[in-house]
CSV table of C-alpha atoms in Angstrom, one decimal:
chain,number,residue,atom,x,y,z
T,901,UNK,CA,119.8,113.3,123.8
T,902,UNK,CA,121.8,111.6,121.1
T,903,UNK,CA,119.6,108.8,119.4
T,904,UNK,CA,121.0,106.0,117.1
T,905,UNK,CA,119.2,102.5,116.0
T,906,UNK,CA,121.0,99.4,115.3
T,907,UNK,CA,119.5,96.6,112.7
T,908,UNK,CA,120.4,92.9,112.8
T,909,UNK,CA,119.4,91.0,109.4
T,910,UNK,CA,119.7,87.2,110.2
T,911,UNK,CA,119.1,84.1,108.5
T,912,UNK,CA,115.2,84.0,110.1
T,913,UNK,CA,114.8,87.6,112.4
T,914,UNK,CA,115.2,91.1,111.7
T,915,UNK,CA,116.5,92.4,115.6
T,916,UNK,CA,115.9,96.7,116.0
T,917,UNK,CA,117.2,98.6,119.1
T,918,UNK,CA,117.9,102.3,119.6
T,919,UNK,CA,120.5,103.6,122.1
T,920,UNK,CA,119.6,107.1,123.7
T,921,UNK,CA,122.9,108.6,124.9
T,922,UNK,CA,124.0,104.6,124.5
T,923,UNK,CA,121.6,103.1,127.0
T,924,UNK,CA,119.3,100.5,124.9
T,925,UNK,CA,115.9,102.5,124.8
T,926,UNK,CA,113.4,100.0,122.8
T,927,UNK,CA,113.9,96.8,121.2
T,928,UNK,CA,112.1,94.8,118.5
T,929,UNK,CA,112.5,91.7,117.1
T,930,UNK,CA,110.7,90.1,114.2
T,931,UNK,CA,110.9,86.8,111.9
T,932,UNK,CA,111.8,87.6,108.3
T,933,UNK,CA,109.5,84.4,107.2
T,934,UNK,CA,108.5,85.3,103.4
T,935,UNK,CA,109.9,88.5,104.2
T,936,UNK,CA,112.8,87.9,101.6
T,937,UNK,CA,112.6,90.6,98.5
T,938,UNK,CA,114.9,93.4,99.3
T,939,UNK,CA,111.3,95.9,99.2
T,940,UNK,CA,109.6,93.6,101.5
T,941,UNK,CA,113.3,93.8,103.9
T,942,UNK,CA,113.1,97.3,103.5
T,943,UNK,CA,109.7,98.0,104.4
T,944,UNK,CA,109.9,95.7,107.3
T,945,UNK,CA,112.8,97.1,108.6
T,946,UNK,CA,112.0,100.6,108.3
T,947,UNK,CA,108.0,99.5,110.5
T,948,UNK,CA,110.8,98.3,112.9
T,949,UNK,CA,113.2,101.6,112.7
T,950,UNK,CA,109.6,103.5,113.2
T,951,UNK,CA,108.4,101.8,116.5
T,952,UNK,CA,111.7,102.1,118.6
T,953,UNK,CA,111.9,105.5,117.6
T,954,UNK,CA,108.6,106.7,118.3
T,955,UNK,CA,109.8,108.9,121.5
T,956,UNK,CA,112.4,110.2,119.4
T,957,UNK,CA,112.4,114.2,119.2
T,958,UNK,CA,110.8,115.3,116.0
T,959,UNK,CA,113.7,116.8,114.9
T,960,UNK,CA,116.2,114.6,115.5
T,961,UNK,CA,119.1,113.0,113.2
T,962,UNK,CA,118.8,109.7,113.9
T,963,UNK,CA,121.3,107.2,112.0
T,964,UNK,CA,120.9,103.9,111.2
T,965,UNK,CA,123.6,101.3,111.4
T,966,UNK,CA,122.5,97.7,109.7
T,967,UNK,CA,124.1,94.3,110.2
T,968,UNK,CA,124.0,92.0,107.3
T,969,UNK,CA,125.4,88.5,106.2
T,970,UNK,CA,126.5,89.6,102.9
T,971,UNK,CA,129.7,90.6,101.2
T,972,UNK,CA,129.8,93.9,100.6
T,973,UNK,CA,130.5,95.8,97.2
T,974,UNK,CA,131.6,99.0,98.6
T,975,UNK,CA,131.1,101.7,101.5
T,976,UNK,CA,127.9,103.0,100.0
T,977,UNK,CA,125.3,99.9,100.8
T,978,UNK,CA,125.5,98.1,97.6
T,979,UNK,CA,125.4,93.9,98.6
T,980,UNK,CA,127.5,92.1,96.3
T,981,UNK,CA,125.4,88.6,97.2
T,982,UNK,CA,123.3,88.0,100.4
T,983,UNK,CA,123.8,84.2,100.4
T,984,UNK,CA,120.5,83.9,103.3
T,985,UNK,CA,118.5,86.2,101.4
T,986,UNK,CA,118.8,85.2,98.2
T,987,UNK,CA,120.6,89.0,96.8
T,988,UNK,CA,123.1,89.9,94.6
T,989,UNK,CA,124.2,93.0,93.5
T,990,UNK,CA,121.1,95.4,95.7
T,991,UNK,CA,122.0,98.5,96.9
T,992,UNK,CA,120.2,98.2,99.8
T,993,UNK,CA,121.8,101.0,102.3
T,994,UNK,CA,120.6,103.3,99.4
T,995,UNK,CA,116.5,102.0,99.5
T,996,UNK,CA,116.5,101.9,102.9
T,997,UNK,CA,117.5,105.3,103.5
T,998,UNK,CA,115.0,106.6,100.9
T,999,UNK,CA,112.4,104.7,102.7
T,1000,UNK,CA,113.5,106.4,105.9
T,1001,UNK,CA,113.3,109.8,105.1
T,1002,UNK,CA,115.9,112.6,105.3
T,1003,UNK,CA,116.4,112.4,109.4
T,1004,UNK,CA,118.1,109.0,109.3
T,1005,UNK,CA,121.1,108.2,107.0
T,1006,UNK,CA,122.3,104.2,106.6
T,1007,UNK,CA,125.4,102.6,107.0
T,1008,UNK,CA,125.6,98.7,105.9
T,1009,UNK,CA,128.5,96.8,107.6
T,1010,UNK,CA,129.2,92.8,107.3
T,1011,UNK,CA,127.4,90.8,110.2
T,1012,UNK,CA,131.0,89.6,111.3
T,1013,UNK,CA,132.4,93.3,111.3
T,1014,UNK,CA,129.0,94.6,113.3
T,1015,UNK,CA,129.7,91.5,116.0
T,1016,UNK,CA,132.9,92.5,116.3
T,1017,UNK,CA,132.7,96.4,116.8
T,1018,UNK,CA,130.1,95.2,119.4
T,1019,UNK,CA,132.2,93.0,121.0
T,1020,UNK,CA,135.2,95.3,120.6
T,1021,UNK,CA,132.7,98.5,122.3
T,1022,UNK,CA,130.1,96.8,124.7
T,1023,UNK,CA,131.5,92.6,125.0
T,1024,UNK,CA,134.6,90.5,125.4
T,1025,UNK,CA,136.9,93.5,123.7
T,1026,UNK,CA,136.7,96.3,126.3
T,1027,UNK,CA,139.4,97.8,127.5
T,1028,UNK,CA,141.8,96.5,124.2
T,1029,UNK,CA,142.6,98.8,121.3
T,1030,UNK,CA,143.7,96.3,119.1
T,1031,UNK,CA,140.8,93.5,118.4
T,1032,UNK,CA,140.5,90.3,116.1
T,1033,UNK,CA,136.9,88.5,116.2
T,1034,UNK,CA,136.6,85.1,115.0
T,1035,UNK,CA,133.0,83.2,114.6
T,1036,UNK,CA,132.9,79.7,113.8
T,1037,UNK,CA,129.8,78.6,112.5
T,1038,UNK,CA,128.0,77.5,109.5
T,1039,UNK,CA,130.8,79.0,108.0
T,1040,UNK,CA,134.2,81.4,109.5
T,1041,UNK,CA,133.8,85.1,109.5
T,1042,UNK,CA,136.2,87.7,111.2
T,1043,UNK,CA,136.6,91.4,111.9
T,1044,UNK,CA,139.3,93.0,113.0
T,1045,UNK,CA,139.5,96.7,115.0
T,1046,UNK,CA,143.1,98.5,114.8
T,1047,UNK,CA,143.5,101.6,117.1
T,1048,UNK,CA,139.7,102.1,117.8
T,1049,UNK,CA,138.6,101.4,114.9
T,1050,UNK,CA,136.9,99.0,112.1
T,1051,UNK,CA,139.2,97.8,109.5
T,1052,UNK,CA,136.8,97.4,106.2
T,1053,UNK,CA,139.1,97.5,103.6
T,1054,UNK,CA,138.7,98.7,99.8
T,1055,UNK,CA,135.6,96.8,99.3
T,1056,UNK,CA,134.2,96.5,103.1
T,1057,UNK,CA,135.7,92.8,102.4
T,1058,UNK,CA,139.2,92.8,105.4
T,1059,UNK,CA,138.5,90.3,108.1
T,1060,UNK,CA,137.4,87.2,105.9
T,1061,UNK,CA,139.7,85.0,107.6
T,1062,UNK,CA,137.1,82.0,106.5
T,1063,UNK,CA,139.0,81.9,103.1
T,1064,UNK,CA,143.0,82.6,104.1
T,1065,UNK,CA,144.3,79.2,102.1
T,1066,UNK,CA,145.9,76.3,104.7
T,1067,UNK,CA,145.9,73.8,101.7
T,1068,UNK,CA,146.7,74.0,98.1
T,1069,UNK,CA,146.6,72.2,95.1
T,1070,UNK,CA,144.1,70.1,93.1
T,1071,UNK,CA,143.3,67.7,95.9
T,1072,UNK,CA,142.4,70.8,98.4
T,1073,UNK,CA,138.6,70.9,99.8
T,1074,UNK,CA,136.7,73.1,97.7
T,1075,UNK,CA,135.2,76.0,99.4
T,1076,UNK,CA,131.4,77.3,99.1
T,1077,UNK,CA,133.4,80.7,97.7
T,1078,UNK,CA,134.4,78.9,94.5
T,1079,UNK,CA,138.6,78.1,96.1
T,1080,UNK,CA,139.8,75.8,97.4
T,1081,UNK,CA,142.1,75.3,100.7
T,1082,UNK,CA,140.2,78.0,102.8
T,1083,UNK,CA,139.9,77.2,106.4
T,1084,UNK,CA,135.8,77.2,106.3
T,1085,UNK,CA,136.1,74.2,103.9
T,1086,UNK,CA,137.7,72.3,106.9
T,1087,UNK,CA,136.5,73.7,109.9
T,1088,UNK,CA,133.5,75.9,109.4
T,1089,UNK,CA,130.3,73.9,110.7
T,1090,UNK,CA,128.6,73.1,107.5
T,1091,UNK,CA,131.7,71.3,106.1
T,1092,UNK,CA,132.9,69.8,109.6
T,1093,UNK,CA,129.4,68.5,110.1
T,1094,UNK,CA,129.4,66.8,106.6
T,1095,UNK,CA,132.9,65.2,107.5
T,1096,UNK,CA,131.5,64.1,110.5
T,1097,UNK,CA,128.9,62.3,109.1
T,1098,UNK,CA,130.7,61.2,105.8
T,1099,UNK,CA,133.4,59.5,108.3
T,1100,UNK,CA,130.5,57.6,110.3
T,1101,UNK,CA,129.0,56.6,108.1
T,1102,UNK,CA,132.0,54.8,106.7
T,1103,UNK,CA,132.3,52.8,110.0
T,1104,UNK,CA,134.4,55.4,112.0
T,1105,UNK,CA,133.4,55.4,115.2
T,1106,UNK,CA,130.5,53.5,116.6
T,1107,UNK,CA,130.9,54.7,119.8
T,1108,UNK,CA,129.8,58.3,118.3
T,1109,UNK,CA,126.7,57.2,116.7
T,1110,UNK,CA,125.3,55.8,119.4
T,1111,UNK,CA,125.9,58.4,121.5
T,1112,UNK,CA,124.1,60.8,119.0
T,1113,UNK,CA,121.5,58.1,117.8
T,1114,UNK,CA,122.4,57.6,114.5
T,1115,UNK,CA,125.0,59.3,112.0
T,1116,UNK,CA,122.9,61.7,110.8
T,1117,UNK,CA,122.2,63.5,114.1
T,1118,UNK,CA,125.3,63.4,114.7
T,1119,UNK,CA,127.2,67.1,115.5
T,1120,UNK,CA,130.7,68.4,116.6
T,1121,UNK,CA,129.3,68.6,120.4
T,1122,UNK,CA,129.5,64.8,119.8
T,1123,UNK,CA,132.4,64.6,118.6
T,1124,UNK,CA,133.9,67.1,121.8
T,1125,UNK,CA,132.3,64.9,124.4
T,1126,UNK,CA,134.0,61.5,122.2
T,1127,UNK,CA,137.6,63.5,121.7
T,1128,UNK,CA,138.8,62.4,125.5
T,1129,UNK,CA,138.4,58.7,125.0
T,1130,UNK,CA,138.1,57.9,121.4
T,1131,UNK,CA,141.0,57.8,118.7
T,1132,UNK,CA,138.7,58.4,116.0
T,1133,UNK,CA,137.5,61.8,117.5
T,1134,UNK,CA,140.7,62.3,118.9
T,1135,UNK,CA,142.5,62.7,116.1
T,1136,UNK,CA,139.7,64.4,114.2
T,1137,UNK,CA,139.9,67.5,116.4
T,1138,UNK,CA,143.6,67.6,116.3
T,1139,UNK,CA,143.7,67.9,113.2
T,1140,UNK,CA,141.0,70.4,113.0
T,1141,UNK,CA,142.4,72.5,116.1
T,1142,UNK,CA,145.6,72.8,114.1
T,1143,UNK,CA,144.1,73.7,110.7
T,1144,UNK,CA,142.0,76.4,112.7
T,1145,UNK,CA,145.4,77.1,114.5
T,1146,UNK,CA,146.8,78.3,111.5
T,1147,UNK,CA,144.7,80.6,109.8
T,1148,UNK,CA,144.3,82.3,113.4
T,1149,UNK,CA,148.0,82.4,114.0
T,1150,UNK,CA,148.4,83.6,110.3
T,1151,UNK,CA,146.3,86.7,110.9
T,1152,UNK,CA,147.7,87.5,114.9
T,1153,UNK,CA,151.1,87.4,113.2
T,1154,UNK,CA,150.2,89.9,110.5
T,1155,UNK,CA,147.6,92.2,113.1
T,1156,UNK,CA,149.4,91.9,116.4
T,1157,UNK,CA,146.2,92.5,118.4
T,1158,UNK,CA,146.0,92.3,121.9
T,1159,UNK,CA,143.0,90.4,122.2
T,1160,UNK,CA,141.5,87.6,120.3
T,1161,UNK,CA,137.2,87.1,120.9
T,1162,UNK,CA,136.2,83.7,119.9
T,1163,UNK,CA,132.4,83.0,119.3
T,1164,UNK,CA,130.0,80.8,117.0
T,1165,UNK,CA,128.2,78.0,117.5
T,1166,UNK,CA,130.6,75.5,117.0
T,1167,UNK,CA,133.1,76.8,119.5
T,1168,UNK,CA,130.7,77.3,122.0
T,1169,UNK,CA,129.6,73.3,121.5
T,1170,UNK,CA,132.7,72.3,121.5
T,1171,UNK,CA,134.9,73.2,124.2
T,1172,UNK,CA,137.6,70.7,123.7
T,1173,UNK,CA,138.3,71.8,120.1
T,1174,UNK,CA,138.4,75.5,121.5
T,1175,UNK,CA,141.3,74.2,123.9
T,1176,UNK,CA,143.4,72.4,121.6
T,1177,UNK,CA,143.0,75.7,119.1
T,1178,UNK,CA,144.3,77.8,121.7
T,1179,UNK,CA,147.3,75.8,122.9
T,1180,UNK,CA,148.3,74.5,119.1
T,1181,UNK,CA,148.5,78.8,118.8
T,1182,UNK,CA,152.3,78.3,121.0
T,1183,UNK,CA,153.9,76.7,118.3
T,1184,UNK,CA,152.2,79.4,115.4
T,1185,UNK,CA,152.5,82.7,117.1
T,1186,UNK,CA,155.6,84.5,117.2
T,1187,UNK,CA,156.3,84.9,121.1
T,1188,UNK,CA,156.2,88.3,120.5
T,1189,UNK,CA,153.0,88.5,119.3
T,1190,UNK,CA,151.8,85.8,122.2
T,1191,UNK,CA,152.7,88.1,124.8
T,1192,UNK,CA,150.3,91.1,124.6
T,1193,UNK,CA,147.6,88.4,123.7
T,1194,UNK,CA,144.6,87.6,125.3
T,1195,UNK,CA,142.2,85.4,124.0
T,1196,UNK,CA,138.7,85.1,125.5
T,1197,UNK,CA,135.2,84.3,124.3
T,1198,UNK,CA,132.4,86.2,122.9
T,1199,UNK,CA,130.0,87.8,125.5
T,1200,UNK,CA,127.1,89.6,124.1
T,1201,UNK,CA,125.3,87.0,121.8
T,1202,UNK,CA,122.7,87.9,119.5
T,1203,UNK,CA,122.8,91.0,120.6
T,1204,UNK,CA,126.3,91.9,119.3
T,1205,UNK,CA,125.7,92.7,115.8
T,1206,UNK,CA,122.9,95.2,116.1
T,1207,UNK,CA,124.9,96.9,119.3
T,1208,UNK,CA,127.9,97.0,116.7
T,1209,UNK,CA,126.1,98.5,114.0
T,1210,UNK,CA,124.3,101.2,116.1
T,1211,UNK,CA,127.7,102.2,117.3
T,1212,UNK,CA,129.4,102.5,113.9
T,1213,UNK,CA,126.6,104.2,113.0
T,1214,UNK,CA,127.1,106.8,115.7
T,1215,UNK,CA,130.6,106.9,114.7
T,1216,UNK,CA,129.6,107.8,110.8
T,1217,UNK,CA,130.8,104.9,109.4
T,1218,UNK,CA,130.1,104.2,105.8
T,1219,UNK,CA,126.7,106.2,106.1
T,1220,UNK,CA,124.5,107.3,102.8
């Protein structure tokens, strides 16, 4: 039997599973609540590691495959900042191994590439070779498999598509990376829901904030249900549709894949701005590039990141 465990770090749970001959085998999931030093991590996730592999064969090589929200520094590990967690600069793949002992080695992949591996081996990418993965949610994060396989890039840093410019200049929304004019600073959730409520609360639509009961519980599902029949929201989602348009089309044009897995919170809450994404694509993508394209929405949830890591785990991908 071959045995391999995926790890999901999120903002607020640590989720462990191990495949046996890649049918789930044990499952764990536990809340990270003060657990926030990279020793108390480590130690909590190897506990985890430990109780789904308790059947395991003694001698078994088991490897590990972990799925973080960091940006990575290279193939070996090392975190360059863990925004959630409070990190910079840990070699974590490193202490985690050494707290696992010799039979498992670690691989640390980007919680966007890990979704999309997972979506690409067990979700909405079966079947293609070719796969782009876009989340919008707090923020935009992409991966992107070519031919079978995960592109990381020099620095385990390909597939940011959150900070591909659609704006520049001085006047350009500045982006929580330090640039301005990257997509997230328009359309990922944490700056669309401040718009939202900046514009309300300067008298933009009424109609909105008393659907939501009051600006400030105001969201972009709101705004979807409001985008139908009110100019205000209307135009608010066209705008962000085609802004979101563009940075997609940018990177199809340049990939060619031949299918596109859309996912994240915001997406899913707001079917309308989904649509007009989609469709504002026709005027974007090269025809040529439209007409191997499918684009479809992500199917395995929270489970796609630690499925995704377990499997380029298995594969040997950036181990230590």
């Amino acid at each position: 039997m071959t045995w391999v465990v995926g790890v999901d770090i999120g903002g607020t749970n640590l989720r462990v599973a191990a495949l046996v001959d890649g049918a789930r085998a044990g499952a764990v999931r536990r809340p990270l609540a003060g657990a926030r030093t990279v020793e108390a991590v480590v130690e909590l996730a190897a506990a985890a590691v430990a109780e789904v592999t308790a059947g395991a064969p003694a001698d078994a090589a088991i490897p590990v495959g972990v799925g973080v929200a960091a940006m990575l520094a290279d193939r070996r590990g090392t975190i360059a900042v863990a925004p959630n967690l409070g990190w910079r600069d840990v070699a974590f793949g490193p202490a985690l191994a050494a707290r696992l002992g010799d039979r498992h080695r670690v691989g640390v992949y980007n919680d966007v590439n890990a979704i999309a591996f997972g979506e690409f081996v067990a979700g909405a990418g079966r079947g293609a070779r070719d796969v782009l993965t876009v989340f919008v949610g707090t923020g935009i994060g992409g991966g992107i498999v070519a031919d079978g396989a995960l592109i990381e890039g020099a620095t385990n840093c390909a597939g940011e598509i959150g900070h591909l410019k659609i704006a520049r200049g001085p006047d350009a929304a500045r982006c929580g990376c330090g640039g301005r004019g990257c997509v997230e600073a328009y359309v990922g959730g944490a700056a669309l829901l401040a718009r939202i409520h900046r514009e309300l609360a300067a008298g933009a639509c009424p109609a909105v904030v008393a659907a939501a009961g009051g600006v400030a519980a105001a969201h972009p599902g709101h705004v979807d249900d409001a985008a139908a029949v009110e100019p205000w929201a209307d135009a608010l989602w066209t705008a962000c549709a085609d802004d979101l348009a563009l940075a997609l089309g940018h990177a199809i044009t340049l990939l060619n894949p031949d299918r596109l897995v859309l996912g994240g919170g915001v997406l899913a809450g707001a079917p309308r701005l989904r649509a007009r994404t989609v469709a504002a694509l026709d005027a974007i993508v090269p025809e040529a590039h439209r007409r191997p394209l499918t684009i479809t929405a992500a199917e395995l949830g929270d489970d796609a990141g630690w499925i995704g890591a377990a499997h380029l785990a298995a594969r040997g991908v950036s181990l230590v």
